[in-house]
Every structure is written in C-alpha cells, then in structure tokens.
Short mmCIF file of C-alpha atoms in Angstrom, two decimals:
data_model
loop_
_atom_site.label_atom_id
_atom_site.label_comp_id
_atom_site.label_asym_id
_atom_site.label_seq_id
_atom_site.Cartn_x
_atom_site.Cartn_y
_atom_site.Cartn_z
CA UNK A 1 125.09 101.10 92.86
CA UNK A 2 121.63 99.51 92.18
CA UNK A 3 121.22 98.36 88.84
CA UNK A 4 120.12 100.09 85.51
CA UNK A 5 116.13 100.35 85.10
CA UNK A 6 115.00 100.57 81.58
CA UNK A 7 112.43 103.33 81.18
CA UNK A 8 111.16 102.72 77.33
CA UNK A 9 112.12 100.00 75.29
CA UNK A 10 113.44 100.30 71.65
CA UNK A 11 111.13 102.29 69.31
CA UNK A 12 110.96 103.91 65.91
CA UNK A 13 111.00 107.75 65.42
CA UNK A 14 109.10 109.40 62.87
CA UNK A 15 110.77 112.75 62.44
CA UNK A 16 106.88 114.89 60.69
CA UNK A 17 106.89 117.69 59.12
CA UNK A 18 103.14 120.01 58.72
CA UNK A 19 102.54 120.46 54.90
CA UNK A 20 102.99 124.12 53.86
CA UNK A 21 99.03 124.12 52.90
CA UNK A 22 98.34 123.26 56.84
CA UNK A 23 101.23 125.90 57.77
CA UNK A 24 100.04 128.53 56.32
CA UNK A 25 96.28 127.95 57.61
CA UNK A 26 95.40 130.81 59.44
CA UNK A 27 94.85 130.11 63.49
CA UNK A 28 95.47 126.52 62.44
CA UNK A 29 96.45 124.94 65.93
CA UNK A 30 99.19 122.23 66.51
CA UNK A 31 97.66 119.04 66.83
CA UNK A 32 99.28 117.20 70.26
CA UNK A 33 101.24 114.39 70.17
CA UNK A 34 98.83 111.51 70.60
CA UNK A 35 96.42 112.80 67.62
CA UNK A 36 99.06 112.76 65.19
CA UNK A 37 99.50 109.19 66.66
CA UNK A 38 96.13 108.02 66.06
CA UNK A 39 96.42 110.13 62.21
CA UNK A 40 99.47 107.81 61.52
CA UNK A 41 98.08 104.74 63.07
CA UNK A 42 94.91 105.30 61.08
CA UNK A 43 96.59 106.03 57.87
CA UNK A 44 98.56 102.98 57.52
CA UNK A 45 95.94 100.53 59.29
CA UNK A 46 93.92 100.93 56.58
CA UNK A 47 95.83 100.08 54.00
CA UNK A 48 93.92 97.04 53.12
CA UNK A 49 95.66 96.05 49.83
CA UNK A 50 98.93 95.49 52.83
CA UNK A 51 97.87 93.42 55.31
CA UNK A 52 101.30 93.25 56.91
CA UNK A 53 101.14 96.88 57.13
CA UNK A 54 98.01 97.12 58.47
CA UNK A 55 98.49 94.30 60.86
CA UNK A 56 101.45 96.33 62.14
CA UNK A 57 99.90 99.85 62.55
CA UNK A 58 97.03 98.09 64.33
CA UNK A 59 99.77 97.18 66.89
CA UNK A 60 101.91 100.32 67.11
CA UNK A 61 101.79 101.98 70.73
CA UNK A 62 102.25 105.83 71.18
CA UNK A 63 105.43 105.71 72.88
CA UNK A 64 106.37 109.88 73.02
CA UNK A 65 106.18 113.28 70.87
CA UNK A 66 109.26 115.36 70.74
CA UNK A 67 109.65 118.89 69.67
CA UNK A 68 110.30 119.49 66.37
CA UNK A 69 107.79 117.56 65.43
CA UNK A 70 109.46 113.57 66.16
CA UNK A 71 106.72 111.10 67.15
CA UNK A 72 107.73 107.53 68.80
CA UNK A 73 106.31 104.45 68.30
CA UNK A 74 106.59 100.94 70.11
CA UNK A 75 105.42 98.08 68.73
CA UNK A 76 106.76 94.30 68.93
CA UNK A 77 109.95 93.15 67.20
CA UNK A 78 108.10 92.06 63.99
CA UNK A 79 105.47 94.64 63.49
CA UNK A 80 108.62 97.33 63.81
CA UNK A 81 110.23 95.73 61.13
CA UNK A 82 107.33 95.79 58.82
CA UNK A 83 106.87 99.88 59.80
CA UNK A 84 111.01 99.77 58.61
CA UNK A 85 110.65 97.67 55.57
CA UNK A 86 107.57 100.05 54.50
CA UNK A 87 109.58 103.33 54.97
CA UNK A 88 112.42 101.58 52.67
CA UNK A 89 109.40 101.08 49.85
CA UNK A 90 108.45 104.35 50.24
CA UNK A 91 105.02 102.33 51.32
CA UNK A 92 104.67 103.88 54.53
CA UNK A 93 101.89 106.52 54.89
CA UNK A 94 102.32 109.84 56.68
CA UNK A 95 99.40 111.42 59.56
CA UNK A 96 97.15 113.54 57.41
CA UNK A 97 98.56 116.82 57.30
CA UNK A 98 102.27 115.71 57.82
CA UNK A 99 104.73 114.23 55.70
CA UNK A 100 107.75 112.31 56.91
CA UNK A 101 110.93 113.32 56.70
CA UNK A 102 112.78 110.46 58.31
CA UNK A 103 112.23 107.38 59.90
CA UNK A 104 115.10 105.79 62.50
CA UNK A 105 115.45 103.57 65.39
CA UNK A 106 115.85 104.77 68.93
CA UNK A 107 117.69 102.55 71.23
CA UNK A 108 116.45 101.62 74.66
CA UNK A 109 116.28 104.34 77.58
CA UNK A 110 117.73 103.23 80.67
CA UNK A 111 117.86 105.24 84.01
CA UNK A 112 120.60 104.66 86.60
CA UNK A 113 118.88 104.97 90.06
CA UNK A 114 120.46 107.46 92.61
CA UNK A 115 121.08 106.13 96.12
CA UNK A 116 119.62 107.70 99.05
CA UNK A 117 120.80 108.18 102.05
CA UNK A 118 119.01 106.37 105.52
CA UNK A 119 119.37 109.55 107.39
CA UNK A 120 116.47 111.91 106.85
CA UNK A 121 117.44 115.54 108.29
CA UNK A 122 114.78 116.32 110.84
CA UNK A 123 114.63 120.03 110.45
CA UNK A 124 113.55 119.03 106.72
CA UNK A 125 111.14 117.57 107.60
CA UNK A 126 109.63 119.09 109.83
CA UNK A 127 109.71 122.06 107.49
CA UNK A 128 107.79 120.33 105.01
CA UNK A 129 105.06 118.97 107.73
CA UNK A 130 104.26 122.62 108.97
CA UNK A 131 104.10 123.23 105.26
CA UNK A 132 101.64 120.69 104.51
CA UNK A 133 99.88 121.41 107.37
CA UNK A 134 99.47 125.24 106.90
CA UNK A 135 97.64 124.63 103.92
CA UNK A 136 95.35 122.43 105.02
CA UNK A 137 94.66 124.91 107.47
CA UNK A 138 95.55 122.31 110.34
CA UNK A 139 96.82 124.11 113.56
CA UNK A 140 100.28 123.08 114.50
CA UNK A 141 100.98 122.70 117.63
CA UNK A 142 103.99 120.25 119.10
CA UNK A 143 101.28 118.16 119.89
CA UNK A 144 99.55 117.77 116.41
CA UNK A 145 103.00 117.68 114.38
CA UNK A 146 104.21 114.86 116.18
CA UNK A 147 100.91 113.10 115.32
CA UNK A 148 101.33 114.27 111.80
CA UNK A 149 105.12 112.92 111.66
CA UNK A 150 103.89 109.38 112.75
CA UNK A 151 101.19 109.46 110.38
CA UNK A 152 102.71 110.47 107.10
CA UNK A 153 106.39 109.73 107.78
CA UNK A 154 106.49 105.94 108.85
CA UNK A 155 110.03 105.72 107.61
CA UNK A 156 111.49 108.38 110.35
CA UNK A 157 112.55 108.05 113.87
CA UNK A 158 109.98 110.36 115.83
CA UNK A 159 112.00 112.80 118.11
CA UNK A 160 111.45 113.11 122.00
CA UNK A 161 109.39 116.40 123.25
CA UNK A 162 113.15 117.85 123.78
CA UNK A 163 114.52 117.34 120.47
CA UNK A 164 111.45 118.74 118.46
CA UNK A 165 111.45 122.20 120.87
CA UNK A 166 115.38 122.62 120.08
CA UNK A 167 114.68 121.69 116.75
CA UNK A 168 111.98 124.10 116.14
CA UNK A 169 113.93 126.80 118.15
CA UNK A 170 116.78 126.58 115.89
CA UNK A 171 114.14 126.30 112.15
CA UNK A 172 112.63 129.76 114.21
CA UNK A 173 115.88 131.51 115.13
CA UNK A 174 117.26 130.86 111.26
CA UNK A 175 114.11 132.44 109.88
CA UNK A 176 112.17 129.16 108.75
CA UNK A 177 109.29 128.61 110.34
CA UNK A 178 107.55 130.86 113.34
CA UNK A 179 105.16 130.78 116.20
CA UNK A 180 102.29 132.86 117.14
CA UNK A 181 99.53 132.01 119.29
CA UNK A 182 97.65 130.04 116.72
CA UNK A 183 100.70 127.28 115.80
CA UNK A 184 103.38 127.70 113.82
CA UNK A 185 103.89 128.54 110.06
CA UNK A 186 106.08 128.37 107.62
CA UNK A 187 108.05 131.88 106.68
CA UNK A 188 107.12 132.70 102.87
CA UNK A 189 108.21 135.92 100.73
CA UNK A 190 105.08 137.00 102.16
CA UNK A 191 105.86 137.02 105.91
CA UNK A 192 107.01 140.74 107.16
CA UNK A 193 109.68 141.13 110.17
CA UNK A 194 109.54 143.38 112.43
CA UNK A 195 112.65 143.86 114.49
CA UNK A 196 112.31 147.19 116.00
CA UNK A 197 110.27 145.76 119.47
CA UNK A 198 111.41 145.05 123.05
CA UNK A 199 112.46 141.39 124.10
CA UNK A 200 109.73 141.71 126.59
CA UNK A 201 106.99 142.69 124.06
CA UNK A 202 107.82 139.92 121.57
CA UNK A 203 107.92 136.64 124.62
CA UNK A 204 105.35 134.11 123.25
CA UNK A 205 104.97 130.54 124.08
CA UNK A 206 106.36 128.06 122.06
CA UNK A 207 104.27 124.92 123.52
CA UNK A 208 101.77 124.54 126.12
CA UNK A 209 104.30 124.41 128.27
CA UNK A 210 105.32 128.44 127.89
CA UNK A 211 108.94 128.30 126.46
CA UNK A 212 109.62 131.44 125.41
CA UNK A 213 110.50 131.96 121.42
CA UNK A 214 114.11 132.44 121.53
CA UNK A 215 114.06 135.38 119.15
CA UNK A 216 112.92 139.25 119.73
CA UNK A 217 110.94 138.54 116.37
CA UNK A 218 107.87 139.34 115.33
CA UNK A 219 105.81 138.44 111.91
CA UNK A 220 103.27 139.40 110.25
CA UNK A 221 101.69 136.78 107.05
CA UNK A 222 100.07 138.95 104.46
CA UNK A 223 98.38 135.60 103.32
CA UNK A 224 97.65 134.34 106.99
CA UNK A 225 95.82 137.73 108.27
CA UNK A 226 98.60 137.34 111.39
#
C-alpha cells in the first residue's frame, strides 16, 4: 500500500458565532469563509499595543471554513502558539461581527492513497472517448477514435481494427453507444428506441468497411436532431 500523504498540516479552529445584532439584520448575507479570515486576521494584526499578536496574525494562513461557522487557520509552530496563549488571556480578538466560542487544535489530515489497477477496461474507455467527442461535436468514426485514443490516452494499449469493431458491437448491442450514418454517439436518457422495424430496414454500416450493426435497433437523439 503506498504510503500516507498528508493533505493539511496541524491548524487551529476557531469555532464563530454571528452576534445576535448581525443575526437579526434583515437580508444580512453570510459572509464566506475567506472574509471572515481576513476580519480575524485584521482584527488581531492590529493590535499594536501586542506585537507578538500582531506578528502572529500577520502570519496566519486561511487554511478552511466549516459549517457551523468553524474557521481554520495555519500558521508556523510559534505564531500558533501565540494565537493559543492569546485565547487563554482572553486577548484574542474575534472577526467583526462574530464572537468566538472556542478555540482548539486540529491534528494533521492525512489521506491513504487507493491503488489502481494497470488494466484499463477498453469498453470504458472507449465510452468516455465517444463521450468527449460528441460534445465537441467531433464525428466518430473507427478511424478518428483510434486517433483520439492515441492522443489523449498515452497510458493504454491501442486495440487492432478487430478488437475495436467487436468492442463497439458489444457497447452497441448492450445499449451504450450507437451508430448512424454520421458516427457514433453515446446513448443518453434522451435517446428514443425504436424496436418495432424489420432487420432489413434497420442494416447500417458500422465502418467504412459496411459491417452491418448487429442489432435491429434504431435511435432517435432528441438533443442530436438524429
């Protein structure tokens, strides 16, 4: 398993509270998370007669705002500790507005990476390529999504003609992706099916070189105009 990453370092949490004079401002609008930032930083950095304080604040970082009303700071070691030792006073200053109910540390967040796997499924991708290239209104042919493969997937093996047409045959026969005379697309909540036509009525080519769609399917894209 590949080792922990550490997201955020340590960091204080200010757990704010909106005075009731600001609550009970009509239409008043909650400030985001970095304003009340800059309201705290400001407060304290200007405590002049506290130059340790003011050192400090000059130094936090905005590290994240919570719900509820929790803003988190990172700062280094020492200029943390003076943020701590001014909460103990009763020195430190709230964002204008706010007052704070509680002030705590918040230990380092670590992430444990997932492992992938080397094999890529091929219908997947090819999925998302048709995707990708239906809205960029590129026509997809066999020809152009095996260009497209090479060019934004470097990582994957690129099939032989043979193993994209069963591949495609099988993404159109489970109702995936299908094939008209412009390319294929991608089938959406949008696409309509129409079953109720002859076998003979419904043969299209699936390349240039006239495979027939193995499916007595027909669809119609309400996005697409097919």
């Amino acid at each position: 398993m590949a080792r922990p990453v550490q997201l955020a370092p340590g960091s204080l949490a200010l757990v704010l509270c909106r005075l009731e004079a600001q609550e009970a401002a009509a239409g008043a609008e909650e400030p985001g998370g970095r304003a009340v930032f800059r309201a705290f930083r400001r407060a304290n950095a200007r405590c002049f007669w506290n130059s340790r304080l003011a050192r400090a604040a000059s130094r936090l970082a905005f590290q994240g705002w919570l719900r509820r009303g929790v803003l988190l700071v990172h700062a280094p070691p020492a200029s943390l500790q003076v943020l701590r030792d001014a909460w103990c006073r009763r020195a430190l200053r709230p964002p204008r507005g706010f007052r704070i109910r509680a002030v705590g540390d918040v230990f380092p967040v670590q992430m444990n990476p997932i492992a992938q796997s080397q094999f890529i499924p091929l219908a997947e991708v090819l999925c998302c390529a048709v995707s990708d290239m239906n809205a960029a209104q590129i026509v997809v042919t066999q020809e152009s999504l095996l260009e497209h493969l090479m060019k934004h997937y470097p990582g994957i093996a690129i099939p032989s003609q043979d193993i994209l047409y069963t591949t495609l045959g099988t993404l159109i026969k489970e109702r995936k992706i299908y094939h008209t005379g412009e390319g294929y697309f991608i089938v959406t909540p949008q696409t309509y099916f129409i079953t109720n036509t002859t076998p003979q009525e419904n043969k299209r080519d699936l390349s240039d070189e006239s495979h027939p769609v193995p499916t007595c399917i027909r669809y119609l894209d309400t996005e697409s105009g097919i």
